Coordinates of C-alpha atoms in Angstrom, one line a residue:
P17 CA 74.5 48.7 55.5
V18 CA 76.7 46.2 57.3
N19 CA 76.2 46.1 61.1
G20 CA 74.2 49.3 61.0
Q21 CA 77.1 51.3 59.5
N22 CA 76.5 54.0 57.0
N23 CA 78.5 53.4 53.8
R24 CA 77.6 56.8 52.3
R25 CA 80.7 58.6 51.0
V26 CA 81.2 62.1 52.3
Q27 CA 81.8 64.6 49.5
G28 CA 85.4 65.7 49.3
Q29 CA 86.5 63.0 51.8
N30 CA 89.2 61.5 49.5
Q31 CA 90.2 64.8 47.9
P32 CA 93.9 65.9 48.4
R33 CA 94.4 68.5 51.1
G34 CA 93.7 72.1 49.9
Q35 CA 91.5 70.9 47.0
P36 CA 87.8 71.7 47.1
A37 CA 85.3 68.9 46.8
R38 CA 83.7 68.7 43.4
G39 CA 80.0 69.1 43.0
Q40 CA 79.5 71.8 45.5
G41 CA 78.3 74.5 43.1
Q42 CA 81.7 75.0 41.5
Q43 CA 82.6 74.6 37.9
R44 CA 85.6 72.6 36.9
G45 CA 88.8 74.7 37.1
Q46 CA 87.4 77.2 39.6
Q47 CA 88.3 77.2 43.3
S48 CA 86.4 79.0 46.0
V49 CA 89.1 80.7 48.1
K50 CA 88.6 83.1 50.9
Y51 CA 91.6 85.4 51.8
T52 CA 92.2 87.1 55.1
N53 CA 94.7 89.8 56.0
Q54 CA 96.8 87.2 57.8
V55 CA 97.4 85.2 54.6
R56 CA 101.0 85.4 53.4
N57 CA 100.3 85.3 49.7
A58 CA 97.2 87.4 49.7
P59 CA 96.3 89.3 46.5
Q60 CA 98.3 92.4 45.9
S61 CA 95.3 94.7 46.7
Q62 CA 95.0 93.3 50.2
Q63 CA 98.8 93.6 50.8
T64 CA 98.6 97.3 49.8
Q65 CA 95.8 97.9 52.2
V66 CA 97.7 96.3 55.1
A67 CA 100.9 98.2 54.2
A68 CA 99.1 101.5 54.0
A69 CA 97.5 101.2 57.4
P70 CA 100.5 102.2 59.6
A71 CA 100.9 105.5 57.7
Q72 CA 97.7 106.9 59.1
S73 CA 98.9 107.1 62.8
M74 CA 101.0 105.0 65.0
P75 CA 98.9 102.4 66.8
V76 CA 98.7 102.7 70.5
D77 CA 99.4 99.0 70.9
L78 CA 102.8 99.5 69.1
T79 CA 103.9 102.0 71.8
Q80 CA 102.7 99.6 74.5
A81 CA 104.4 96.6 72.9
L82 CA 107.7 98.6 72.5
A83 CA 107.6 99.5 76.2
S84 CA 107.6 95.9 77.2
A85 CA 110.2 94.6 74.6
D86 CA 113.9 94.3 74.7
P87 CA 116.0 96.7 72.5
Q88 CA 116.5 94.3 69.6
T89 CA 112.8 93.4 69.5
Q90 CA 112.0 97.1 69.6
K91 CA 114.1 97.6 66.5
N92 CA 112.5 94.7 64.7
M93 CA 109.0 96.0 65.5
I94 CA 109.8 99.5 64.3
G95 CA 111.4 98.1 61.2
E96 CA 108.2 96.1 60.5
H97 CA 106.2 99.3 60.6
L98 CA 108.8 101.4 58.6
Y99 CA 109.4 98.9 55.8
P100 CA 105.9 99.1 54.2
L101 CA 106.0 102.9 54.4
I102 CA 109.4 103.1 52.6
L103 CA 108.2 100.4 50.1
Q104 CA 105.6 102.8 48.8
H105 CA 108.3 105.3 47.8
Q106 CA 111.3 103.1 46.9
P107 CA 110.2 99.6 46.2
E108 CA 113.7 98.4 44.9
L109 CA 115.7 99.8 47.8
A110 CA 113.1 99.5 50.7
G111 CA 115.0 96.9 52.5
K112 CA 118.3 98.7 52.3
I113 CA 116.9 102.1 53.3
T114 CA 115.0 100.5 56.2
G115 CA 118.2 99.0 57.4
M116 CA 120.0 102.3 57.2
L117 CA 117.3 104.1 59.1
L118 CA 117.2 101.5 61.8
E119 CA 120.6 102.8 62.9
M120 CA 118.8 105.9 64.3
E121 CA 117.4 106.2 67.8
N122 CA 114.0 104.6 68.4
S123 CA 112.4 108.0 69.3
E124 CA 113.4 109.4 65.9
L125 CA 112.2 106.3 64.1
L126 CA 108.8 106.6 65.8
H127 CA 108.6 110.2 64.6
L128 CA 109.3 108.9 61.0
I129 CA 106.4 106.5 61.4
E130 CA 104.1 109.3 62.5
S131 CA 105.3 111.9 60.0
P132 CA 105.2 111.1 56.3
E133 CA 107.1 114.4 55.5
A134 CA 110.0 113.5 57.9
L135 CA 110.1 110.0 56.4
L136 CA 110.4 111.3 52.9
T137 CA 113.2 113.6 53.9
K138 CA 115.1 110.6 55.5
I139 CA 114.5 108.5 52.4
T140 CA 116.0 111.2 50.2
E141 CA 119.0 111.5 52.5
A142 CA 119.5 107.7 52.4
L143 CA 119.3 107.8 48.6
S144 CA 122.0 110.5 48.5
V145 CA 124.3 108.4 50.7
L146 CA 123.8 105.4 48.6
Q147 CA 124.5 107.3 45.4
A148 CA 127.6 108.9 46.9
H149 CA 129.0 105.4 47.8
Q150 CA 128.3 104.1 44.3
A151 CA 130.4 106.9 42.7

C-alpha cells in the first residue's frame, strides 16, 4: 500500500454497466436478474398478471385520480385500464378498439371496466363496425 491506500480491486468495479461481476456464484453465460412489475420488458407471465388485475374490480384510487384530473387525462387513464382488458380478447385490434370505445362517455367506460360482460358486448359491436367498413 502506498500512503496507506488500499489497492485491492473491488469485484465488478470495471465491469460495463448492467453486467454482473464474475465470480459471485454465477456460471459463465448466466445472469442474475430480478424483475419487478414496474419493469417495461418484464417476462410475459408478469405482464399477464399486471394486465389481468384491473378486470377484478375498479381500483378506488382510479376514481379518486379521475376526480382530480382534466378531461384529456381522464380519457388517457381510462384507456390505460381498458386496453389490457381488450387485449385479452382481441390482441391484434386492441389499440383500434380501445380508441373506438374512448369516444364514449367516461361513465360508460367506467362501467365497461367493472363489467366484463358489457365490455365483451362493446368489443363485439366494435368488431362489427370495423367489418362493415372493410366491405
